[in-house]
Short mmCIF file of C-alpha atoms in Angstrom, two decimals:
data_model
loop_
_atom_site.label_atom_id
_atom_site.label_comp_id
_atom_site.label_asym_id
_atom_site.label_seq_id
_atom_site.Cartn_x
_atom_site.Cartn_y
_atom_site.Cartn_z
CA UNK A 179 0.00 0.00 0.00
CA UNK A 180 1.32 3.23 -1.51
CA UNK A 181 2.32 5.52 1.84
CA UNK A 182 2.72 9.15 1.99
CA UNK A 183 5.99 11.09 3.40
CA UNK A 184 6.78 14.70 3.79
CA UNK A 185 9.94 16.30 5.06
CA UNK A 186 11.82 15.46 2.74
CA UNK A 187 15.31 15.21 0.16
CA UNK A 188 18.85 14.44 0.28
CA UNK A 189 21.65 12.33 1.06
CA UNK A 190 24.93 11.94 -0.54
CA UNK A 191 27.77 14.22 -1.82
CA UNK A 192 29.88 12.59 -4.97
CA UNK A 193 32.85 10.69 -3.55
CA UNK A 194 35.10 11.22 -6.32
CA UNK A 195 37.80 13.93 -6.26
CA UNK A 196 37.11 17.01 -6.19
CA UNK A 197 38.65 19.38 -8.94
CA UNK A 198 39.90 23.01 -7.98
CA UNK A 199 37.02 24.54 -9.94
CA UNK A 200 35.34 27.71 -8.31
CA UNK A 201 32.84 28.99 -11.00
CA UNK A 202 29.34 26.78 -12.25
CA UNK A 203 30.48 24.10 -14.64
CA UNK A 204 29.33 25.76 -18.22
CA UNK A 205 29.73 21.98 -20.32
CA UNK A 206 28.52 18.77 -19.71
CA UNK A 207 32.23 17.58 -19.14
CA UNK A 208 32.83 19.76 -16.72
CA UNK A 209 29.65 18.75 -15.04
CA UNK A 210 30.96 15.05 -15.11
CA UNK A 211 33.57 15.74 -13.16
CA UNK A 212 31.91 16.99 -10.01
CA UNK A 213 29.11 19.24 -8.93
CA UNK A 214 31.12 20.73 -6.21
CA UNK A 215 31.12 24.12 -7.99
CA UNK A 216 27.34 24.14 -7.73
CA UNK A 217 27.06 22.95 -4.57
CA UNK A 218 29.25 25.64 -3.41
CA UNK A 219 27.16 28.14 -5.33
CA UNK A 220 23.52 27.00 -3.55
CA UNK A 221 24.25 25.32 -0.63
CA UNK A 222 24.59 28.44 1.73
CA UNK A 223 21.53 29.61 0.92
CA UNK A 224 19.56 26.48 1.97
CA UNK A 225 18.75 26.77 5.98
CA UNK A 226 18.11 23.78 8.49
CA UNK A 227 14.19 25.11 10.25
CA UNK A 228 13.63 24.18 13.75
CA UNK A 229 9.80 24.89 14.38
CA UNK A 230 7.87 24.78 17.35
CA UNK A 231 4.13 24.63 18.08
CA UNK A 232 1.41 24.27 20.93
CA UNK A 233 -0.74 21.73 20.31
CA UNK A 234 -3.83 19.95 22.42
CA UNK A 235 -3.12 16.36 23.96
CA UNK A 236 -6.58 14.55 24.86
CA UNK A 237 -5.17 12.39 28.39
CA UNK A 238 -7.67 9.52 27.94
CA UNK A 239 -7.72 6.29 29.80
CA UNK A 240 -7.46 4.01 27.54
CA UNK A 241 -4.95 6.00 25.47
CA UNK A 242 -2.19 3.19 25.73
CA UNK A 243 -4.89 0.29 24.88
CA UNK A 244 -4.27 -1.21 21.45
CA UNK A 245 -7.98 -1.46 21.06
CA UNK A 246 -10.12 0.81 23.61
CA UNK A 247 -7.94 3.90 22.31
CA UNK A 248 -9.59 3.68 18.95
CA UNK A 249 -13.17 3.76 20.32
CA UNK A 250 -12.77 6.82 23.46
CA UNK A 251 -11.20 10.00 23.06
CA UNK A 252 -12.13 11.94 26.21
CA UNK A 253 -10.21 12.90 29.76
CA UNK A 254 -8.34 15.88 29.91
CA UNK A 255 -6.84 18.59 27.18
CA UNK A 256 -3.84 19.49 28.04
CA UNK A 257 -0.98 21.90 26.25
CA UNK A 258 2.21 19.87 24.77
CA UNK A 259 5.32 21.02 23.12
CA UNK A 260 4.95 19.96 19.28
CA UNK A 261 8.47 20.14 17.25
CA UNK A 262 9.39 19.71 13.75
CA UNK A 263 12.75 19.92 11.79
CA UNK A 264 12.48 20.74 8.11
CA UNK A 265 14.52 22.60 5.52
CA UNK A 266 14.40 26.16 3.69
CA UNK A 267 15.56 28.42 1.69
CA UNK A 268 17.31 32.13 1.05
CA UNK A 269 15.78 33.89 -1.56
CA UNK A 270 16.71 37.66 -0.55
CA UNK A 271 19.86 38.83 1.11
CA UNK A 272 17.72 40.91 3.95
CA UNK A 273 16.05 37.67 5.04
CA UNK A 274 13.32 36.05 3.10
CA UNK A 275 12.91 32.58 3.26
CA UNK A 276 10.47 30.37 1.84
CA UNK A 277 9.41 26.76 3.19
CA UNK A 278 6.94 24.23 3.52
CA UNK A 279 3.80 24.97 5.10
CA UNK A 280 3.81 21.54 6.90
CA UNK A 281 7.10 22.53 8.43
CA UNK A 282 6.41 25.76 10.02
CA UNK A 283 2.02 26.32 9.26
CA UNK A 284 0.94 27.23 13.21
CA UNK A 285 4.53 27.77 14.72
CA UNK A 286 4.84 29.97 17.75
CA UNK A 287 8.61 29.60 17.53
CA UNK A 288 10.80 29.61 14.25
CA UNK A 289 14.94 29.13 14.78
CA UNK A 290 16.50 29.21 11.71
CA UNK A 291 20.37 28.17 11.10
CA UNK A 292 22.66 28.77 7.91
CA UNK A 293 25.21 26.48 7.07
CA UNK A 294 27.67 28.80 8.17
CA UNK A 295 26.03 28.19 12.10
CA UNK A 296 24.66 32.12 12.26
CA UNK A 297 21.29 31.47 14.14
CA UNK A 298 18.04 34.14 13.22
CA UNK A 299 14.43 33.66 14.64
CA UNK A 300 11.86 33.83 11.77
CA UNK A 301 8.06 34.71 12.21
CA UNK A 302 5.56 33.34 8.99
CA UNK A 303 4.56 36.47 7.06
CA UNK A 304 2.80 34.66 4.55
CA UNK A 305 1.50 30.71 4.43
CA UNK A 306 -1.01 29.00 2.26
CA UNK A 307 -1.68 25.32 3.45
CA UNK A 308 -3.51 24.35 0.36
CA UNK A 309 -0.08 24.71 -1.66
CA UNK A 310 1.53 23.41 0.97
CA UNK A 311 4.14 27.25 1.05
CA UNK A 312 4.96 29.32 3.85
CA UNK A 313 7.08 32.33 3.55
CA UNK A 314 9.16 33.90 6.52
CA UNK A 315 11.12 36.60 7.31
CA UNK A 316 14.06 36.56 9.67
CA UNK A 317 14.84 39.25 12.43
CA UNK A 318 17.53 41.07 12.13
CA UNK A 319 18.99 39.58 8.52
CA UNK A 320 21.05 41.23 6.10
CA UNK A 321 23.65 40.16 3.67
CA UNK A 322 22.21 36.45 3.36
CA UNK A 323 23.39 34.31 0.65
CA UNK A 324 20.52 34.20 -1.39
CA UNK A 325 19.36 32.07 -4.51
CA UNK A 326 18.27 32.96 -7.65
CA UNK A 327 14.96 32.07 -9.04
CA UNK A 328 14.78 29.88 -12.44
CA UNK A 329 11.69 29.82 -14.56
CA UNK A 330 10.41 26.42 -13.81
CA UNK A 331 8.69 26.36 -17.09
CA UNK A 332 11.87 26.13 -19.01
CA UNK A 333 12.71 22.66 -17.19
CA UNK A 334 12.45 19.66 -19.38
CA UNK A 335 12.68 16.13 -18.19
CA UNK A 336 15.67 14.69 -18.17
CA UNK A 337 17.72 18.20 -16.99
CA UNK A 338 20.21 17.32 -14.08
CA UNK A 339 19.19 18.39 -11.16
CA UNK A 340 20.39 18.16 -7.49
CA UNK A 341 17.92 18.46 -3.82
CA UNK A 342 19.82 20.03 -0.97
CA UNK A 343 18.30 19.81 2.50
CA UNK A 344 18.32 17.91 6.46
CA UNK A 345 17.45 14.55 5.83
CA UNK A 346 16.66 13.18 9.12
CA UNK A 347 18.19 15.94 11.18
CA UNK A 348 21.74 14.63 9.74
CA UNK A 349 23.04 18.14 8.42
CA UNK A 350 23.07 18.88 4.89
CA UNK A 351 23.53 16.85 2.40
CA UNK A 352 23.41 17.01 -1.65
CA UNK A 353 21.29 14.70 -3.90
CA UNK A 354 21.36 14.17 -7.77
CA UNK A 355 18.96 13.25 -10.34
CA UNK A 356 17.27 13.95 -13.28
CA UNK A 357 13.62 15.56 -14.12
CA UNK A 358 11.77 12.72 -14.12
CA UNK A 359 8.57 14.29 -15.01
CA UNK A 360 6.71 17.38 -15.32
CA UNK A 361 2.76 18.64 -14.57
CA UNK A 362 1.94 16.12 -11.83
CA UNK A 363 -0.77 17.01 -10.07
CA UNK A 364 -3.19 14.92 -7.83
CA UNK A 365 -4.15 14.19 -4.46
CA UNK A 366 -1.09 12.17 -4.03
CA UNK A 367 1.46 13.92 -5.09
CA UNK A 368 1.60 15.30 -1.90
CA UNK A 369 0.28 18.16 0.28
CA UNK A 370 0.26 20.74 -1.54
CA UNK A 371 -3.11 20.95 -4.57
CA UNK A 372 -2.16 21.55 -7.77
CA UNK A 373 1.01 20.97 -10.21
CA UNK A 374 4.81 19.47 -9.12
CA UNK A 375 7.50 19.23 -10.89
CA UNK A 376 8.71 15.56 -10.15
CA UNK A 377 12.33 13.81 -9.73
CA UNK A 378 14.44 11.03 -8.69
CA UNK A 379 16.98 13.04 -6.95
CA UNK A 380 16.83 11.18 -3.29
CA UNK A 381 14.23 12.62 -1.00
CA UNK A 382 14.01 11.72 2.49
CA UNK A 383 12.13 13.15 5.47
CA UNK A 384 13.77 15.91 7.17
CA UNK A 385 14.34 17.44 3.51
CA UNK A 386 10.88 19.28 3.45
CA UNK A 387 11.67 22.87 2.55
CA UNK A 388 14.86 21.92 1.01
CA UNK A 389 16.35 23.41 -2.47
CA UNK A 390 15.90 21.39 -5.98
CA UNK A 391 18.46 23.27 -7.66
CA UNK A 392 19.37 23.05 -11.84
CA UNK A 393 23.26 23.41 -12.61
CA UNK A 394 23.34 26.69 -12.50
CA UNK A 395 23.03 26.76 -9.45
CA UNK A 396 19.45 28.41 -9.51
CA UNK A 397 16.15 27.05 -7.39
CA UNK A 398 13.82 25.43 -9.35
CA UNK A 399 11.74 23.91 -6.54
CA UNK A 400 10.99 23.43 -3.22
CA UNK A 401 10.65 19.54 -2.43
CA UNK A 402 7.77 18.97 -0.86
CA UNK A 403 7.35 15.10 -0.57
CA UNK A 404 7.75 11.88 -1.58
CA UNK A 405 5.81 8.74 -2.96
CA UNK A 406 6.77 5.42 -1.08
CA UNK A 407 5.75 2.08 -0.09
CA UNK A 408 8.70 1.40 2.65
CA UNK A 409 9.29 5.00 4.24
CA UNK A 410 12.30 5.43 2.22
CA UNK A 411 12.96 7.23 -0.83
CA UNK A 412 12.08 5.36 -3.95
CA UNK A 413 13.16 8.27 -6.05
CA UNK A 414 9.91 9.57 -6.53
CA UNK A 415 9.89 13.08 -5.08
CA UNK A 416 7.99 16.50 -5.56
CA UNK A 417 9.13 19.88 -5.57
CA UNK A 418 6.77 23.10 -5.98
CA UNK A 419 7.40 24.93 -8.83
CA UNK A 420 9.45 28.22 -8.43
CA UNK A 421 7.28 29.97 -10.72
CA UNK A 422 4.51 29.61 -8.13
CA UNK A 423 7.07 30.44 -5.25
CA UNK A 424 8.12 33.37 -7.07
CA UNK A 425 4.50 34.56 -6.90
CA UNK A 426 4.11 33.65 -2.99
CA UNK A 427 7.54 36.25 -2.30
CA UNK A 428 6.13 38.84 -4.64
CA UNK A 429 2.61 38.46 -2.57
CA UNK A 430 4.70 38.80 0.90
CA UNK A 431 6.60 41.13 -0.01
CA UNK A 432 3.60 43.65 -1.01
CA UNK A 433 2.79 42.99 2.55
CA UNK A 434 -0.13 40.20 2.06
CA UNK A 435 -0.72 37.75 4.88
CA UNK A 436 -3.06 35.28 2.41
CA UNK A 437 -2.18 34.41 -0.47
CA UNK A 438 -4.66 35.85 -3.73
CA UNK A 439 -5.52 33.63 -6.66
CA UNK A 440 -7.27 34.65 -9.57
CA UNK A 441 -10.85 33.66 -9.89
CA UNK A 442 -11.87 31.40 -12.73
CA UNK A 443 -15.60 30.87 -12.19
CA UNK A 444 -15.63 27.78 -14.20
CA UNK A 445 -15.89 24.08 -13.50
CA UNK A 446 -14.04 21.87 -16.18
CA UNK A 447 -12.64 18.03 -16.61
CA UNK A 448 -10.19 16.69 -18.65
CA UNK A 449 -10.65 15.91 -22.64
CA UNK A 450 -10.43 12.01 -23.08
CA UNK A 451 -10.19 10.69 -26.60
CA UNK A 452 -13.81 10.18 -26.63
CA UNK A 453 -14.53 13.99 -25.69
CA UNK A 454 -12.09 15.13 -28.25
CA UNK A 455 -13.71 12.80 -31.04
CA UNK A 456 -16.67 14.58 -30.28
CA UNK A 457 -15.61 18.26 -30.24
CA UNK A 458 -13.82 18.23 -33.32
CA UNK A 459 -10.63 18.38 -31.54
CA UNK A 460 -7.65 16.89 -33.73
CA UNK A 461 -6.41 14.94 -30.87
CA UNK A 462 -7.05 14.91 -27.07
CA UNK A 463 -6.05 18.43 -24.86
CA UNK A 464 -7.28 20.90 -22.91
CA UNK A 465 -9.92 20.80 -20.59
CA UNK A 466 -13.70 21.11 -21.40
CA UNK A 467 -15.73 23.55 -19.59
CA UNK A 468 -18.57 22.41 -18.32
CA UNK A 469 -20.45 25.42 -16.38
CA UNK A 470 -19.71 29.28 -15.88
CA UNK A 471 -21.19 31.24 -12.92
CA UNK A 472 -22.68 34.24 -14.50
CA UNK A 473 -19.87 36.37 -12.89
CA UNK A 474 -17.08 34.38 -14.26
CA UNK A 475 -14.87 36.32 -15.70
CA UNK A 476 -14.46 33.27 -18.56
CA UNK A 477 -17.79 33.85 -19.19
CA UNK A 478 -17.46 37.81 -19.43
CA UNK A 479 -15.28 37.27 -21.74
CA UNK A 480 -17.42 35.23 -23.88
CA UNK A 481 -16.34 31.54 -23.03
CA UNK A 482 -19.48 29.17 -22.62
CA UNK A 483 -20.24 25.36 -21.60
CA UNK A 484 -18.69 23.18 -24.52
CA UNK A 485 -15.59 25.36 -25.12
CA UNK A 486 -12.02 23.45 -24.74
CA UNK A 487 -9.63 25.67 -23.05
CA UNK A 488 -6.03 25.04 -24.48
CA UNK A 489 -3.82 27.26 -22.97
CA UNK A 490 -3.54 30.37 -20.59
CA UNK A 491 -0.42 33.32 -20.64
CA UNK A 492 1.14 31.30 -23.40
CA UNK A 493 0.72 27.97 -21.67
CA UNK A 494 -0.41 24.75 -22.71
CA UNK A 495 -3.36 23.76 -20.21
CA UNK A 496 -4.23 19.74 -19.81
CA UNK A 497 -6.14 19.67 -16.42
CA UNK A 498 -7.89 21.45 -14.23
CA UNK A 499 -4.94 21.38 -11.55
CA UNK A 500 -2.94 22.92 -14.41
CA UNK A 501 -5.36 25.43 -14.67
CA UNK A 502 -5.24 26.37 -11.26
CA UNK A 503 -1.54 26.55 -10.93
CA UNK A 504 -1.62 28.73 -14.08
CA UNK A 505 -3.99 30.90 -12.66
CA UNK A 506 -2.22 30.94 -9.07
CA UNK A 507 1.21 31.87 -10.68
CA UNK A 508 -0.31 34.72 -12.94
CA UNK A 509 -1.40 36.12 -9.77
CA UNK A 510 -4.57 39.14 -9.60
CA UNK A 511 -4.26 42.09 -11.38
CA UNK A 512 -3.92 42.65 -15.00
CA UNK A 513 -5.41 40.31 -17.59
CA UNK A 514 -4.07 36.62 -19.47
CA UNK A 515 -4.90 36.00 -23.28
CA UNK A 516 -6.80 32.50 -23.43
CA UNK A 517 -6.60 29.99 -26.18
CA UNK A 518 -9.38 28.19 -26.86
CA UNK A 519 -11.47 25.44 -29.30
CA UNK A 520 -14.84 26.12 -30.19
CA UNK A 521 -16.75 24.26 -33.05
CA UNK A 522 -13.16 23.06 -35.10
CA UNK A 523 -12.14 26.84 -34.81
CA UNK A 524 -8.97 28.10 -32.80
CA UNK A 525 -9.74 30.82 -30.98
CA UNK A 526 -8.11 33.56 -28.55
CA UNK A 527 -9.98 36.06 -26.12
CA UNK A 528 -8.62 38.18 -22.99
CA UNK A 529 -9.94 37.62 -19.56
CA UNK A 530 -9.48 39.72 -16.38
CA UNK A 531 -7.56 38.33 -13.20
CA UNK A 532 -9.04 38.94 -10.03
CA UNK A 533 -10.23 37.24 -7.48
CA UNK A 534 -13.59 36.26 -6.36
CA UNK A 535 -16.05 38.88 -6.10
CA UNK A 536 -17.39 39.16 -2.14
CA UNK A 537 -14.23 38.24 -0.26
CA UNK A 538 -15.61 40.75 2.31
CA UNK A 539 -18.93 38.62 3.81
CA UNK A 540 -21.63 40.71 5.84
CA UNK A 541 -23.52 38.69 7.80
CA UNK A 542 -27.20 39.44 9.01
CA UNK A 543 -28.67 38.26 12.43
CA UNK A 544 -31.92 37.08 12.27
CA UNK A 545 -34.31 39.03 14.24
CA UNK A 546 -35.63 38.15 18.58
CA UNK A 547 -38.62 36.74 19.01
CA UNK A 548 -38.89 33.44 16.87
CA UNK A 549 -37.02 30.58 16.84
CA UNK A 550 -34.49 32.01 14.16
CA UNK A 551 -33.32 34.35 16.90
CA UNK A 552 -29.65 34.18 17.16
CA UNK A 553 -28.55 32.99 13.58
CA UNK A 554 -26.90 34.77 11.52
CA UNK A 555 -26.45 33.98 7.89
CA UNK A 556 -24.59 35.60 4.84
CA UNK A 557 -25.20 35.80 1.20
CA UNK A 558 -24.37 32.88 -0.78
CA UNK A 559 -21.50 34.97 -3.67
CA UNK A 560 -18.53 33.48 -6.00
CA UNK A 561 -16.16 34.11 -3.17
CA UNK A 562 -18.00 31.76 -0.31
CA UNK A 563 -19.11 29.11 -3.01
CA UNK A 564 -15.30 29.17 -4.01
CA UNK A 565 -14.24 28.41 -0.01
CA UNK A 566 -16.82 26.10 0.68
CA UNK A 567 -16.01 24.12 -2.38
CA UNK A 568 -19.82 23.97 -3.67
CA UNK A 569 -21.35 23.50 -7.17
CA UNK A 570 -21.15 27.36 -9.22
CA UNK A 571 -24.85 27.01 -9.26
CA UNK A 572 -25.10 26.67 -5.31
CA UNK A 573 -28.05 29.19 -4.30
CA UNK A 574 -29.30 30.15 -0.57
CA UNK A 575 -27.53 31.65 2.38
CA UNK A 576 -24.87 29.99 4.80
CA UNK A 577 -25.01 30.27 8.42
CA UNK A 578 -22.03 31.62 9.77
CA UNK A 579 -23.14 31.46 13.76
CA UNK A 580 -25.94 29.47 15.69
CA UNK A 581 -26.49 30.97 19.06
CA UNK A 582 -29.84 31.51 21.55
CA UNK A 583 -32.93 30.25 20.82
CA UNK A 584 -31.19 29.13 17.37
CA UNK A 585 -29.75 26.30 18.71
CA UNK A 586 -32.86 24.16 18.36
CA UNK A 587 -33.06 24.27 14.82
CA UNK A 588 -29.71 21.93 14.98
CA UNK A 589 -28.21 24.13 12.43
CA UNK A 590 -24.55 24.34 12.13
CA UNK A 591 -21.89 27.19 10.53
CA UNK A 592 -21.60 25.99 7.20
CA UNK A 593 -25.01 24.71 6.21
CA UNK A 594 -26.78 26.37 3.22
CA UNK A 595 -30.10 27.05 3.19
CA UNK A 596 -32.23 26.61 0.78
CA UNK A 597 -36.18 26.97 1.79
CA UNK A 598 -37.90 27.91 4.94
CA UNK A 599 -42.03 26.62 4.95
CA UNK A 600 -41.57 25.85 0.86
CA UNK A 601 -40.09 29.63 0.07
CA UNK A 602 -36.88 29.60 -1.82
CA UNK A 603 -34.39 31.90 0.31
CA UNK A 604 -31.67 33.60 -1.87
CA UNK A 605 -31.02 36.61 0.61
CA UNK A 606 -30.62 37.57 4.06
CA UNK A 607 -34.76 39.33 3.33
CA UNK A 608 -36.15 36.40 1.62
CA UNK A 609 -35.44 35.01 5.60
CA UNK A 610 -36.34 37.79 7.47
CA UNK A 611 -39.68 38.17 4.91
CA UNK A 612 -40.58 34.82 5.74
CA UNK A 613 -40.01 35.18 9.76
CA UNK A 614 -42.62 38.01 9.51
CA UNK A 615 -45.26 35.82 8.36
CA UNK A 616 -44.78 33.70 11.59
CA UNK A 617 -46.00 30.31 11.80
CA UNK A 618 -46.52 27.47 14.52
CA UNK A 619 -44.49 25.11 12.63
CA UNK A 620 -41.32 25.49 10.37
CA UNK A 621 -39.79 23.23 7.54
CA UNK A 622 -36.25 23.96 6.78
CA UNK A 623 -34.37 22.89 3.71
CA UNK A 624 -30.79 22.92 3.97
CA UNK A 625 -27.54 21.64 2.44
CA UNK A 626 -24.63 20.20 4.31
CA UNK A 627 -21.40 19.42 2.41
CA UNK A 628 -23.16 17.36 -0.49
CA UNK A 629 -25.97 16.00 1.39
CA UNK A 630 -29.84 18.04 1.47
CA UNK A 631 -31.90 17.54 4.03
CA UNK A 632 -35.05 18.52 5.66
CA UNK A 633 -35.84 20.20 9.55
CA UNK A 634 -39.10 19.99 11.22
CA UNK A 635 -40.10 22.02 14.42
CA UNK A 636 -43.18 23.42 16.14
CA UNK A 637 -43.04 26.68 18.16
CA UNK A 638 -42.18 30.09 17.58
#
């Protein structure tokens, strides 16, 4: 059974001798001979993390019982010490240094330690768990040794690369390898959503955070995880694209503390030869769209269901994790040119980047005096249907907070609803319009993460 591991890369430096070489080897026979000269180049700017976090420890009973501790989980919460030892790395002289989110995400206390054994504490000034990137800026820092980004989208498979990192707390060690692959995206791939670029430099745990350097001595990734059946590396490892990191420093830099992706508005699935057959498309790419929300700005721009979107910024699209990343790395602001197949025609169109309109929610409270008192609900717009991951079409209000005589309708922060006594609500006054009317009984249609369901009460 496949297994999971993050904290990740490294382990070996080349054991043959070393030539007296002090610049980045320019020819492949110079690279044969040793990467020493690139290793020299990257290594200082790659940092050991030591994180620390409070975290809550149920005491329970039963907790050493092979059996009983899977059934019970209750006694007493108590605070406990949580650390974790990762890798990162330099990317401005005056202290910016991007991570794993899974190393430092929730820290309270961030030491951070170059290879030449200068010590800085670090606070997170940006971190997006979803992409599995944290940024962080170190007190005090100035005249780092820093690395220099490389445009991930010029790396082909098969490019030498090397992974630099803290393997198991060891110190750091150097890794080679090869691109092994390119746009893998999935669930497994790793914490982080979206797009990796994937080698078989050794990756090992400890190494999350670390460097995946090309031989110029430039980052190309941050390695992120692994794939492995044993625990150890089977040289299968992921590293986030530096394009995308570039995007995270230029976001925490501006002074954001989340990170912004564009908006697309538009749910989509991958063209299969079948699909492709059937759209006229000359051979399988792209991805289909299947619905717009009205606001999209795909759809503003004239896009429809049935279109095959082909590429975005002058790149190739082929999933809808691609699509994402694309978006994410573009960033807000400005606007992308979009390639796209409609009816056997190539076409091209410009769309806006921005993200999703009502990021700011207002929430209403439901007026005293029926049982509704003390919910308070918010208008169902692009930006909450984006967060709570529901259908574009999604319609009714969420409640954001169930308090007083609320309680007894059982609803929770999240639900949707949908209809109170058979009357569609769509706004904050369709509910209060309905409360007016009264009533001695109440039916309440609601949705909860994919499942609709149905409340009954008496009372006012």
């Amino acid at each position: 059974m496949r297994a999971l591991l993050f904290c990740l890369p490294i382990l070996i430096s080349l054991a043959l001798p070393v030539p007296a070489q002090t610049e980045v080897p320019d020819n492949q026979s110079q690279i044969s001979l040793s990467f020493a000269p690139v290793v020299k180049k990257a290594a200082p700017a790659v940092v050991n993390i030591y994180a620390s976090r409070i975290v809550a420890q149920r005491l329970s009973p039963f907790a050493d019982d092979p059996f009983f501790s899977q059934l019970f989980d209750f006694g007493q919460t108590v605070p406990r010490v949580q650390n974790s030892l990762g890798s990162g790395v330099i990317l401005s002289s005056d202290g910016i240094v991007v991570s794993n989110y899974h190393v430092v995400g929730g820290a309270e206390d961030i030491r951070v330690v170059l290879t030449d054994r200068r010590e800085y504490s670090g606070r997170v000034i940006l971190a997006d768990e979803a992409a599995d990137l944290a940024v962080i800026r170190l007190d005090g820092a100035e005249g780092l040794p820093a690395l220099d980004l490389a445009r991930s989208d010029g790396a082909e498979v098969g490019d030498l690369v090397l992974a630099i990192g803290n393997p198991f707390g060891v110190g750091q060690t150097v890794t080679s390898g090869i691109i092994s692959g390119l746009a893998r995206a999935g669930g497994d791939m790793g914490r982080g959503r979206g797009y990796f670029i994937q080698t078989d430099a050794a990756i090992n745990p400890g190494n999350s955070g670390g460097a995946l350097v090309d031989t110029d001595g430039r980052l190309l990734g941050i390695n992120t995880s692994i794939l492995t059946r044993s625990g150890g590396s089977n040289g299968i490892g992921f590293a986030i694209p530096s394009d995308l990191v570039a995007q995270y420093v230029r976001q925490a830099e501006a002074g954001a503390t989340d990170f912004a992706r564009p908006w697309s508005g538009i749910d989509v699935q991958p063209v299969d030869a079948d699909l492709a057959e059937a759209l006229d498309l000359p051979f399988p790419r792209g991805v289909a769209i299947r619905d717009l929300h009205p606001e999209s700005p795909f759809a503003e721009a004239g896009l429809i269901a049935g279109d095959v979107l082909t590429g975005i910024g002058g790149q190739s699209i082929d999933g809808p994790q691609e699509l994402d990343y694309r978006l994410a790395v573009l960033g807000p602001g400005g606007t992308a040119i979009v390639d796209y197949w409609r009816d056997g025609i190539e076409a091209t169109t410009e769309i806006e980047l921005s993200e999703a309109p009502g990021m700011e929610v207002e929430t209403v409270q439901m007026p005293a005096g029926t049982i509704f008192a003390g919910l308070s609900v918010a208008p169902l717009g692009p930006a909450l249907i984006e967060r709570l991951g529901l259908p574009l079409t999604a319609e009714g209000l969420v409640v954001t907070e169930v308090a007083g005589p609320a309680r007894r309708t059982r609803l929770v922060p999240g639900d949707i609803l949908i209809a109170v006594n058979g009357s569609p609500i769509a706004s904050p006054d369709d509910l209060v319009a309905v409360l007016a009317q009264g009533g001695k009984s109440w039916r309440i249609e609601f949705q909860r993460g994919n499942r609709r369901a149905v409340i009954r009460l008496s009372g006012r």
